[in-house]
GROMACS .gro file of N, CA and C in nm:
model
  471
    1UNK      N    1  -1.039  -3.333   0.123
    1UNK     CA    2  -1.124  -3.178   0.086
    1UNK      C    3  -1.055  -3.059   0.129
    2UNK      N    4  -1.000  -3.083   0.275
    2UNK     CA    5  -0.910  -2.966   0.326
    2UNK      C    6  -0.815  -2.947   0.240
    3UNK      N    7  -0.752  -3.024   0.116
    3UNK     CA    8  -0.672  -2.979   0.068
    3UNK      C    9  -0.688  -2.926  -0.079
    4UNK      N   10  -0.803  -2.968  -0.116
    4UNK     CA   11  -0.874  -2.907  -0.196
    4UNK      C   12  -0.890  -2.768  -0.200
    5UNK      N   13  -0.961  -2.758  -0.091
    5UNK     CA   14  -1.002  -2.571  -0.042
    5UNK      C   15  -0.878  -2.503  -0.003
    6UNK      N   16  -0.775  -2.599   0.021
    6UNK     CA   17  -0.651  -2.514   0.055
    6UNK      C   18  -0.554  -2.448  -0.111
    7UNK      N   19  -0.600  -2.562  -0.191
    7UNK     CA   20  -0.550  -2.479  -0.312
    7UNK      C   21  -0.639  -2.370  -0.365
    8UNK      N   22  -0.785  -2.379  -0.349
    8UNK     CA   23  -0.851  -2.278  -0.422
    8UNK      C   24  -0.846  -2.106  -0.294
    9UNK      N   25  -0.759  -2.108  -0.187
    9UNK     CA   26  -0.761  -2.022  -0.084
    9UNK      C   27  -0.578  -2.004  -0.088
   10UNK      N   28  -0.495  -2.015  -0.191
   10UNK     CA   29  -0.393  -2.038  -0.168
   10UNK      C   30  -0.325  -1.890  -0.179
   11UNK      N   31  -0.210  -1.853  -0.102
   11UNK     CA   32  -0.161  -1.746  -0.053
   11UNK      C   33  -0.084  -1.656  -0.212
   12UNK      N   34  -0.172  -1.537  -0.222
   12UNK     CA   35  -0.134  -1.456  -0.408
   12UNK      C   36  -0.023  -1.356  -0.359
   13UNK      N   37   0.066  -1.331  -0.457
   13UNK     CA   38   0.153  -1.251  -0.430
   13UNK      C   39   0.131  -1.143  -0.526
   14UNK      N   40   0.169  -0.993  -0.490
   14UNK     CA   41   0.197  -0.881  -0.607
   14UNK      C   42   0.283  -0.790  -0.577
   15UNK      N   43   0.375  -0.761  -0.690
   15UNK     CA   44   0.476  -0.658  -0.651
   15UNK      C   45   0.477  -0.538  -0.761
   16UNK      N   46   0.526  -0.460  -0.749
   16UNK     CA   47   0.532  -0.340  -0.802
   16UNK      C   48   0.613  -0.242  -0.814
   17UNK      N   49   0.721  -0.208  -0.892
   17UNK     CA   50   0.857  -0.123  -0.903
   17UNK      C   51   0.794  -0.019  -0.973
   18UNK      N   52   0.852   0.111  -0.897
   18UNK     CA   53   0.799   0.203  -0.952
   18UNK      C   54   0.910   0.317  -0.923
   19UNK      N   55   0.982   0.353  -1.009
   19UNK     CA   56   1.077   0.528  -1.053
   19UNK      C   57   1.051   0.622  -1.015
   20UNK      N   58   1.103   0.686  -0.968
   20UNK     CA   59   0.979   0.850  -0.936
   20UNK      C   60   1.120   0.933  -0.949
   21UNK      N   61   1.081   1.057  -0.991
   21UNK     CA   62   1.191   1.151  -1.000
   21UNK      C   63   1.192   1.288  -0.900
   22UNK      N   64   1.179   1.209  -0.792
   22UNK     CA   65   1.159   1.309  -0.690
   22UNK      C   66   1.291   1.245  -0.557
   23UNK      N   67   1.297   1.358  -0.492
   23UNK     CA   68   1.397   1.256  -0.401
   23UNK      C   69   1.350   1.163  -0.262
   24UNK      N   70   1.418   1.067  -0.247
   24UNK     CA   71   1.377   0.966  -0.149
   24UNK      C   72   1.246   1.017  -0.055
   25UNK      N   73   1.313   1.126   0.018
   25UNK     CA   74   1.251   1.229   0.141
   25UNK      C   75   1.099   1.238   0.122
   26UNK      N   76   1.069   1.310  -0.050
   26UNK     CA   77   0.955   1.354  -0.091
   26UNK      C   78   0.822   1.228  -0.067
   27UNK      N   79   0.940   1.130  -0.168
   27UNK     CA   80   0.804   0.971  -0.180
   27UNK      C   81   0.767   0.937  -0.061
   28UNK      N   82   0.844   0.929   0.038
   28UNK     CA   83   0.836   0.849   0.181
   28UNK      C   84   0.697   0.955   0.243
   29UNK      N   85   0.726   1.069   0.216
   29UNK     CA   86   0.630   1.170   0.277
   29UNK      C   87   0.506   1.121   0.214
   30UNK      N   88   0.505   1.135   0.079
   30UNK     CA   89   0.355   1.120   0.043
   30UNK      C   90   0.315   1.001   0.055
   31UNK      N   91   0.366   0.863   0.060
   31UNK     CA   92   0.313   0.762   0.103
   31UNK      C   93   0.292   0.707   0.227
   32UNK      N   94   0.364   0.774   0.348
   32UNK     CA   95   0.321   0.761   0.446
   32UNK      C   96   0.224   0.844   0.537
   33UNK      N   97   0.135   0.959   0.441
   33UNK     CA   98   0.004   1.007   0.522
   33UNK      C   99  -0.078   0.946   0.415
   34UNK      N  100  -0.158   0.882   0.537
   34UNK     CA  101  -0.244   0.775   0.518
   34UNK      C  102  -0.404   0.865   0.410
   35UNK      N  103  -0.407   0.972   0.421
   35UNK     CA  104  -0.479   1.023   0.329
   35UNK      C  105  -0.467   1.050   0.200
   36UNK      N  106  -0.334   1.065   0.150
   36UNK     CA  107  -0.273   1.096   0.042
   36UNK      C  108  -0.279   0.969  -0.065
   37UNK      N  109  -0.328   0.833  -0.034
   37UNK     CA  110  -0.322   0.726  -0.104
   37UNK      C  111  -0.454   0.774  -0.166
   38UNK      N  112  -0.592   0.856  -0.106
   38UNK     CA  113  -0.676   0.871  -0.187
   38UNK      C  114  -0.669   0.936  -0.297
   39UNK      N  115  -0.534   1.001  -0.293
   39UNK     CA  116  -0.513   1.096  -0.427
   39UNK      C  117  -0.471   1.013  -0.542
   40UNK      N  118  -0.510   0.876  -0.535
   40UNK     CA  119  -0.428   0.819  -0.651
   40UNK      C  120  -0.511   0.689  -0.651
   41UNK      N  121  -0.568   0.621  -0.527
   41UNK     CA  122  -0.659   0.506  -0.577
   41UNK      C  123  -0.845   0.586  -0.593
   42UNK      N  124  -0.909   0.500  -0.632
   42UNK     CA  125  -1.036   0.480  -0.617
   42UNK      C  126  -1.098   0.460  -0.479
   43UNK      N  127  -1.065   0.525  -0.417
   43UNK     CA  128  -1.114   0.504  -0.257
   43UNK      C  129  -1.096   0.622  -0.128
   44UNK      N  130  -1.163   0.604  -0.069
   44UNK     CA  131  -1.147   0.683   0.064
   44UNK      C  132  -1.074   0.614   0.141
   45UNK      N  133  -0.928   0.727   0.228
   45UNK     CA  134  -0.858   0.651   0.278
   45UNK      C  135  -0.827   0.753   0.422
   46UNK      N  136  -0.851   0.717   0.547
   46UNK     CA  137  -0.871   0.808   0.647
   46UNK      C  138  -0.806   0.754   0.752
   47UNK      N  139  -0.728   0.842   0.817
   47UNK     CA  140  -0.652   0.785   0.990
   47UNK      C  141  -0.756   0.782   1.075
   48UNK      N  142  -0.778   0.654   1.170
   48UNK     CA  143  -0.841   0.629   1.264
   48UNK      C  144  -0.770   0.607   1.393
   49UNK      N  145  -0.700   0.585   1.356
   49UNK     CA  146  -0.596   0.567   1.495
   49UNK      C  147  -0.455   0.635   1.494
   50UNK      N  148  -0.419   0.696   1.551
   50UNK     CA  149  -0.272   0.759   1.585
   50UNK      C  150  -0.153   0.649   1.615
   51UNK      N  151  -0.050   0.705   1.512
   51UNK     CA  152   0.069   0.600   1.523
   51UNK      C  153   0.133   0.588   1.670
   52UNK      N  154   0.213   0.516   1.737
   52UNK     CA  155   0.308   0.522   1.865
   52UNK      C  156   0.400   0.669   1.879
   53UNK      N  157   0.441   0.712   1.770
   53UNK     CA  158   0.500   0.828   1.775
   53UNK      C  159   0.426   0.932   1.747
   54UNK      N  160   0.415   0.998   1.864
   54UNK     CA  161   0.368   1.191   1.889
   54UNK      C  162   0.401   1.224   1.837
   55UNK      N  163   0.536   1.232   1.689
   55UNK     CA  164   0.566   1.317   1.653
   55UNK      C  165   0.554   1.309   1.478
   56UNK      N  166   0.464   1.172   1.469
   56UNK     CA  167   0.427   1.144   1.297
   56UNK      C  168   0.303   1.049   1.368
   57UNK      N  169   0.184   1.105   1.317
   57UNK     CA  170   0.056   1.049   1.343
   57UNK      C  171   0.041   0.908   1.250
   58UNK      N  172   0.079   0.918   1.176
   58UNK     CA  173   0.090   0.796   1.056
   58UNK      C  174   0.193   0.648   1.085
   59UNK      N  175   0.241   0.686   1.216
   59UNK     CA  176   0.370   0.601   1.223
   59UNK      C  177   0.317   0.435   1.272
   60UNK      N  178   0.397   0.377   1.324
   60UNK     CA  179   0.346   0.251   1.338
   60UNK      C  180   0.301   0.254   1.454
   61UNK      N  181   0.179   0.160   1.419
   61UNK     CA  182   0.021   0.144   1.532
   61UNK      C  183  -0.038   0.261   1.470
   62UNK      N  184  -0.035   0.325   1.385
   62UNK     CA  185  -0.181   0.410   1.336
   62UNK      C  186  -0.239   0.284   1.258
   63UNK      N  187  -0.357   0.310   1.253
   63UNK     CA  188  -0.482   0.263   1.165
   63UNK      C  189  -0.553   0.327   1.046
   64UNK      N  190  -0.557   0.291   0.946
   64UNK     CA  191  -0.613   0.348   0.837
   64UNK      C  192  -0.754   0.243   0.790
   65UNK      N  193  -0.892   0.375   0.768
   65UNK     CA  194  -0.991   0.310   0.701
   65UNK      C  195  -1.001   0.353   0.592
   66UNK      N  196  -0.990   0.240   0.493
   66UNK     CA  197  -1.025   0.241   0.325
   66UNK      C  198  -1.127   0.218   0.289
   67UNK      N  199  -1.232   0.296   0.234
   67UNK     CA  200  -1.342   0.259   0.157
   67UNK      C  201  -1.359   0.272   0.021
   68UNK      N  202  -1.357   0.161  -0.036
   68UNK     CA  203  -1.396   0.124  -0.190
   68UNK      C  204  -1.530   0.054  -0.176
   69UNK      N  205  -1.637   0.144  -0.197
   69UNK     CA  206  -1.753   0.082  -0.202
   69UNK      C  207  -1.807  -0.035  -0.311
   70UNK      N  208  -1.831  -0.183  -0.236
   70UNK     CA  209  -1.897  -0.181  -0.120
   70UNK      C  210  -1.787  -0.242  -0.014
   71UNK      N  211  -1.638  -0.238  -0.060
   71UNK     CA  212  -1.558  -0.279   0.066
   71UNK      C  213  -1.536  -0.187   0.176
   72UNK      N  214  -1.490  -0.243   0.298
   72UNK     CA  215  -1.437  -0.147   0.386
   72UNK      C  216  -1.348  -0.228   0.465
   73UNK      N  217  -1.214  -0.119   0.441
   73UNK     CA  218  -1.091  -0.220   0.533
   73UNK      C  219  -1.068  -0.147   0.613
   74UNK      N  220  -0.952  -0.182   0.727
   74UNK     CA  221  -0.888  -0.120   0.826
   74UNK      C  222  -0.775  -0.177   0.820
   75UNK      N  223  -0.659  -0.100   0.809
   75UNK     CA  224  -0.504  -0.155   0.783
   75UNK      C  225  -0.432  -0.096   0.899
   76UNK      N  226  -0.344  -0.184   0.941
   76UNK     CA  227  -0.251  -0.134   1.038
   76UNK      C  228  -0.092  -0.103   1.012
   77UNK      N  229  -0.034  -0.022   1.050
   77UNK     CA  230   0.100  -0.027   1.011
   77UNK      C  231   0.178  -0.096   1.115
   78UNK      N  232   0.262  -0.170   1.086
   78UNK     CA  233   0.286  -0.294   1.161
   78UNK      C  234   0.439  -0.293   1.189
   79UNK      N  235   0.544  -0.189   1.049
   79UNK     CA  236   0.668  -0.148   1.080
   79UNK      C  237   0.691  -0.001   0.990
   80UNK      N  238   0.760   0.088   1.052
   80UNK     CA  239   0.742   0.229   1.001
   80UNK      C  240   0.906   0.249   1.020
   81UNK      N  241   1.015   0.268   0.957
   81UNK     CA  242   1.101   0.303   0.932
   81UNK      C  243   1.114   0.461   0.833
   82UNK      N  244   1.125   0.574   0.885
   82UNK     CA  245   1.125   0.691   0.813
   82UNK      C  246   1.270   0.679   0.688
   83UNK      N  247   1.174   0.681   0.591
   83UNK     CA  248   1.235   0.715   0.463
   83UNK      C  249   1.318   0.548   0.407
   84UNK      N  250   1.230   0.468   0.469
   84UNK     CA  251   1.295   0.336   0.439
   84UNK      C  252   1.219   0.216   0.403
   85UNK      N  253   1.129   0.210   0.520
   85UNK     CA  254   0.990   0.094   0.499
   85UNK      C  255   0.877   0.096   0.540
   86UNK      N  256   0.786   0.120   0.525
   86UNK     CA  257   0.615   0.073   0.575
   86UNK      C  258   0.590  -0.058   0.557
   87UNK      N  259   0.511  -0.117   0.688
   87UNK     CA  260   0.458  -0.269   0.641
   87UNK      C  261   0.333  -0.208   0.711
   88UNK      N  262   0.205  -0.311   0.649
   88UNK     CA  263   0.061  -0.288   0.697
   88UNK      C  264   0.010  -0.417   0.679
   89UNK      N  265  -0.063  -0.428   0.753
   89UNK     CA  266  -0.217  -0.582   0.780
   89UNK      C  267  -0.288  -0.470   0.756
   90UNK      N  268  -0.398  -0.600   0.688
   90UNK     CA  269  -0.560  -0.576   0.702
   90UNK      C  270  -0.565  -0.625   0.838
   91UNK      N  271  -0.631  -0.559   0.933
   91UNK     CA  272  -0.683  -0.609   1.016
   91UNK      C  273  -0.816  -0.624   1.067
   92UNK      N  274  -0.927  -0.572   0.944
   92UNK     CA  275  -1.087  -0.602   0.962
   92UNK      C  276  -1.101  -0.568   0.813
   93UNK      N  277  -1.179  -0.610   0.746
   93UNK     CA  278  -1.257  -0.679   0.613
   93UNK      C  279  -1.279  -0.755   0.583
   94UNK      N  280  -1.396  -0.791   0.474
   94UNK     CA  281  -1.395  -0.929   0.428
   94UNK      C  282  -1.314  -0.949   0.280
   95UNK      N  283  -1.323  -1.059   0.222
   95UNK     CA  284  -1.259  -1.099   0.126
   95UNK      C  285  -1.101  -1.119   0.128
   96UNK      N  286  -1.027  -1.076   0.210
   96UNK     CA  287  -0.908  -1.106   0.205
   96UNK      C  288  -0.835  -1.196   0.364
   97UNK      N  289  -0.755  -1.262   0.357
   97UNK     CA  290  -0.691  -1.271   0.488
   97UNK      C  291  -0.526  -1.298   0.491
   98UNK      N  292  -0.484  -1.271   0.561
   98UNK     CA  293  -0.331  -1.249   0.585
   98UNK      C  294  -0.292  -1.158   0.475
   99UNK      N  295  -0.317  -1.058   0.480
   99UNK     CA  296  -0.300  -0.971   0.345
   99UNK      C  297  -0.182  -0.863   0.455
  100UNK      N  298  -0.066  -0.848   0.358
  100UNK     CA  299   0.044  -0.792   0.436
  100UNK      C  300   0.068  -0.704   0.260
  101UNK      N  301   0.126  -0.576   0.326
  101UNK     CA  302   0.145  -0.486   0.267
  101UNK      C  303   0.293  -0.427   0.277
  102UNK      N  304   0.384  -0.429   0.201
  102UNK     CA  305   0.530  -0.358   0.217
  102UNK      C  306   0.584  -0.291   0.127
  103UNK      N  307   0.627  -0.162   0.175
  103UNK     CA  308   0.691  -0.050   0.071
  103UNK      C  309   0.788  -0.026   0.129
  104UNK      N  310   0.905  -0.066   0.063
  104UNK     CA  311   1.027  -0.019   0.059
  104UNK      C  312   1.082   0.099  -0.003
  105UNK      N  313   1.150   0.171   0.015
  105UNK     CA  314   1.206   0.305  -0.060
  105UNK      C  315   1.310   0.309  -0.044
  106UNK      N  316   1.362   0.322  -0.189
  106UNK     CA  317   1.511   0.333  -0.220
  106UNK      C  318   1.538   0.433  -0.303
  107UNK      N  319   1.693   0.481  -0.235
  107UNK     CA  320   1.732   0.634  -0.310
  107UNK      C  321   1.805   0.623  -0.397
  108UNK      N  322   1.785   0.646  -0.525
  108UNK     CA  323   1.843   0.635  -0.666
  108UNK      C  324   1.958   0.733  -0.661
  109UNK      N  325   1.946   0.851  -0.562
  109UNK     CA  326   2.068   0.948  -0.572
  109UNK      C  327   1.996   1.046  -0.676
  110UNK      N  328   2.061   1.152  -0.709
  110UNK     CA  329   2.067   1.255  -0.791
  110UNK      C  330   1.877   1.294  -0.766
  111UNK      N  331   1.833   1.304  -0.670
  111UNK     CA  332   1.693   1.306  -0.656
  111UNK      C  333   1.571   1.240  -0.737
  112UNK      N  334   1.641   1.128  -0.745
  112UNK     CA  335   1.507   1.021  -0.762
  112UNK      C  336   1.528   0.906  -0.695
  113UNK      N  337   1.455   0.865  -0.676
  113UNK     CA  338   1.400   0.718  -0.595
  113UNK      C  339   1.278   0.624  -0.657
  114UNK      N  340   1.270   0.513  -0.574
  114UNK     CA  341   1.212   0.382  -0.652
  114UNK      C  342   1.134   0.341  -0.478
  115UNK      N  343   1.023   0.295  -0.529
  115UNK     CA  344   0.955   0.260  -0.466
  115UNK      C  345   0.928   0.098  -0.501
  116UNK      N  346   0.968  -0.016  -0.440
  116UNK     CA  347   0.942  -0.168  -0.398
  116UNK      C  348   0.796  -0.186  -0.313
  117UNK      N  349   0.673  -0.230  -0.410
  117UNK     CA  350   0.584  -0.238  -0.318
  117UNK      C  351   0.536  -0.377  -0.331
  118UNK      N  352   0.525  -0.466  -0.220
  118UNK     CA  353   0.465  -0.598  -0.236
  118UNK      C  354   0.347  -0.613  -0.172
  119UNK      N  355   0.277  -0.731  -0.214
  119UNK     CA  356   0.164  -0.728  -0.125
  119UNK      C  357   0.135  -0.883  -0.139
  120UNK      N  358   0.109  -0.957  -0.018
  120UNK     CA  359   0.075  -1.086  -0.024
  120UNK      C  360  -0.061  -1.076   0.091
  121UNK      N  361  -0.149  -1.235  -0.013
  121UNK     CA  362  -0.273  -1.252   0.082
  121UNK      C  363  -0.313  -1.340   0.021
  122UNK      N  364  -0.429  -1.371   0.114
  122UNK     CA  365  -0.513  -1.507   0.073
  122UNK      C  366  -0.659  -1.482   0.055
  123UNK      N  367  -0.728  -1.512  -0.045
  123UNK     CA  368  -0.870  -1.494  -0.057
  123UNK      C  369  -0.950  -1.584   0.047
  124UNK      N  370  -1.054  -1.506   0.119
  124UNK     CA  371  -1.133  -1.592   0.210
  124UNK      C  372  -1.213  -1.709   0.150
  125UNK      N  373  -1.282  -1.656   0.008
  125UNK     CA  374  -1.387  -1.676  -0.054
  125UNK      C  375  -1.293  -1.764  -0.142
  126UNK      N  376  -1.307  -1.921  -0.142
  126UNK     CA  377  -1.247  -1.994  -0.253
  126UNK      C  378  -1.249  -1.956  -0.417
  127UNK      N  379  -1.125  -1.974  -0.464
  127UNK     CA  380  -1.144  -1.968  -0.618
  127UNK      C  381  -1.107  -1.789  -0.657
  128UNK      N  382  -1.114  -1.725  -0.544
  128UNK     CA  383  -1.114  -1.579  -0.589
  128UNK      C  384  -0.977  -1.476  -0.595
  129UNK      N  385  -0.901  -1.551  -0.525
  129UNK     CA  386  -0.734  -1.527  -0.524
  129UNK      C  387  -0.706  -1.481  -0.643
  130UNK      N  388  -0.730  -1.516  -0.738
  130UNK     CA  389  -0.681  -1.500  -0.925
  130UNK      C  390  -0.751  -1.359  -0.949
  131UNK      N  391  -0.843  -1.372  -0.907
  131UNK     CA  392  -0.976  -1.210  -1.012
  131UNK      C  393  -0.902  -1.112  -0.909
  132UNK      N  394  -0.872  -1.140  -0.766
  132UNK     CA  395  -0.820  -1.018  -0.696
  132UNK      C  396  -0.703  -0.973  -0.688
  133UNK      N  397  -0.630  -1.088  -0.744
  133UNK     CA  398  -0.474  -1.028  -0.785
  133UNK      C  399  -0.484  -0.985  -0.895
  134UNK      N  400  -0.508  -0.972  -1.043
  134UNK     CA  401  -0.555  -0.921  -1.110
  134UNK      C  402  -0.611  -0.777  -1.125
  135UNK      N  403  -0.736  -0.753  -1.049
  135UNK     CA  404  -0.819  -0.653  -1.003
  135UNK      C  405  -0.699  -0.551  -0.977
  136UNK      N  406  -0.644  -0.603  -0.854
  136UNK     CA  407  -0.496  -0.556  -0.763
  136UNK      C  408  -0.402  -0.506  -0.839
  137UNK      N  409  -0.366  -0.576  -0.969
  137UNK     CA  410  -0.232  -0.555  -1.037
  137UNK      C  411  -0.327  -0.411  -1.138
  138UNK      N  412  -0.385  -0.408  -1.136
  138UNK     CA  413  -0.433  -0.303  -1.269
  138UNK      C  414  -0.462  -0.188  -1.170
  139UNK      N  415  -0.513  -0.184  -1.090
  139UNK     CA  416  -0.562  -0.066  -0.976
  139UNK      C  417  -0.466   0.010  -0.917
  140UNK      N  418  -0.336  -0.107  -0.865
  140UNK     CA  419  -0.240  -0.066  -0.767
  140UNK      C  420  -0.176  -0.011  -0.857
  141UNK      N  421  -0.102  -0.097  -0.996
  141UNK     CA  422  -0.021  -0.047  -1.084
  141UNK      C  423  -0.043   0.104  -1.143
  142UNK      N  424  -0.172   0.114  -1.160
  142UNK     CA  425  -0.237   0.242  -1.218
  142UNK      C  426  -0.240   0.367  -1.089
  143UNK      N  427  -0.231   0.318  -0.985
  143UNK     CA  428  -0.236   0.418  -0.909
  143UNK      C  429  -0.095   0.446  -0.885
  144UNK      N  430  -0.011   0.360  -0.850
  144UNK     CA  431   0.167   0.442  -0.860
  144UNK      C  432   0.237   0.459  -0.980
  145UNK      N  433   0.185   0.422  -1.098
  145UNK     CA  434   0.242   0.524  -1.201
  145UNK      C  435   0.142   0.674  -1.178
  146UNK      N  436   0.030   0.690  -1.152
  146UNK     CA  437  -0.020   0.817  -1.141
  146UNK      C  438   0.052   0.903  -1.023
  147UNK      N  439   0.103   0.837  -0.904
  147UNK     CA  440   0.169   0.872  -0.796
  147UNK      C  441   0.332   0.914  -0.859
  148UNK      N  442   0.333   0.829  -0.944
  148UNK     CA  443   0.468   0.920  -1.034
  148UNK      C  444   0.490   1.014  -1.107
  149UNK      N  445   0.373   1.021  -1.214
  149UNK     CA  446   0.328   1.142  -1.287
  149UNK      C  447   0.314   1.242  -1.206
  150UNK      N  448   0.229   1.256  -1.111
  150UNK     CA  449   0.169   1.360  -1.040
  150UNK      C  450   0.264   1.425  -0.962
  151UNK      N  451   0.372   1.360  -0.896
  151UNK     CA  452   0.517   1.385  -0.800
  151UNK      C  453   0.639   1.467  -0.900
  152UNK      N  454   0.609   1.417  -1.044
  152UNK     CA  455   0.709   1.500  -1.109
  152UNK      C  456   0.673   1.596  -1.174
  153UNK      N  457   0.519   1.599  -1.159
  153UNK     CA  458   0.471   1.773  -1.211
  153UNK      C  459   0.505   1.836  -1.066
  154UNK      N  460   0.457   1.769  -0.956
  154UNK     CA  461   0.419   1.874  -0.856
  154UNK      C  462   0.478   1.790  -0.750
  155UNK      N  463   0.597   1.807  -0.655
  155UNK     CA  464   0.634   1.716  -0.615
  155UNK      C  465   0.562   1.742  -0.464
  156UNK      N  466   0.468   1.835  -0.431
  156UNK     CA  467   0.385   1.860  -0.287
  156UNK      C  468   0.238   1.815  -0.320
  157UNK      N  469   0.231   1.761  -0.423
  157UNK     CA  470   0.098   1.664  -0.451
  157UNK      C  471   0.068   1.591  -0.351
   0.00000   0.00000   0.00000
């Protein structure tokens, strides 16, 4: 029975690659500010704990609360390398376990950059991983495309 349950709660992976018509620093600065995520996702994002670096409130160790009714999650920044990498983990909430998001920022030169965003998670409720993955692909993919469009139109978005 345990092996059957493990099959229904297996790890899922999502990956998004998106090019942006803005310099690497602009791209990183947008995605590193917790509240900016609310500009592209149908959810509210709020920093509830400051990061370890007193010069950057959103750095490693910072925690954000995500409210996408009826879900409430908290995510903690576990790795943070300016203009290169942000990694976060979901530390509270229902429906997901072992959720890790990794954003790699790539300089394409000539004022262009790329976001390589991967997410892995396992569902806490058996047989929901496929559904969560498909919803995530749709919502997150659209949000990233919206960010690319908005930043192209207004790099200070």
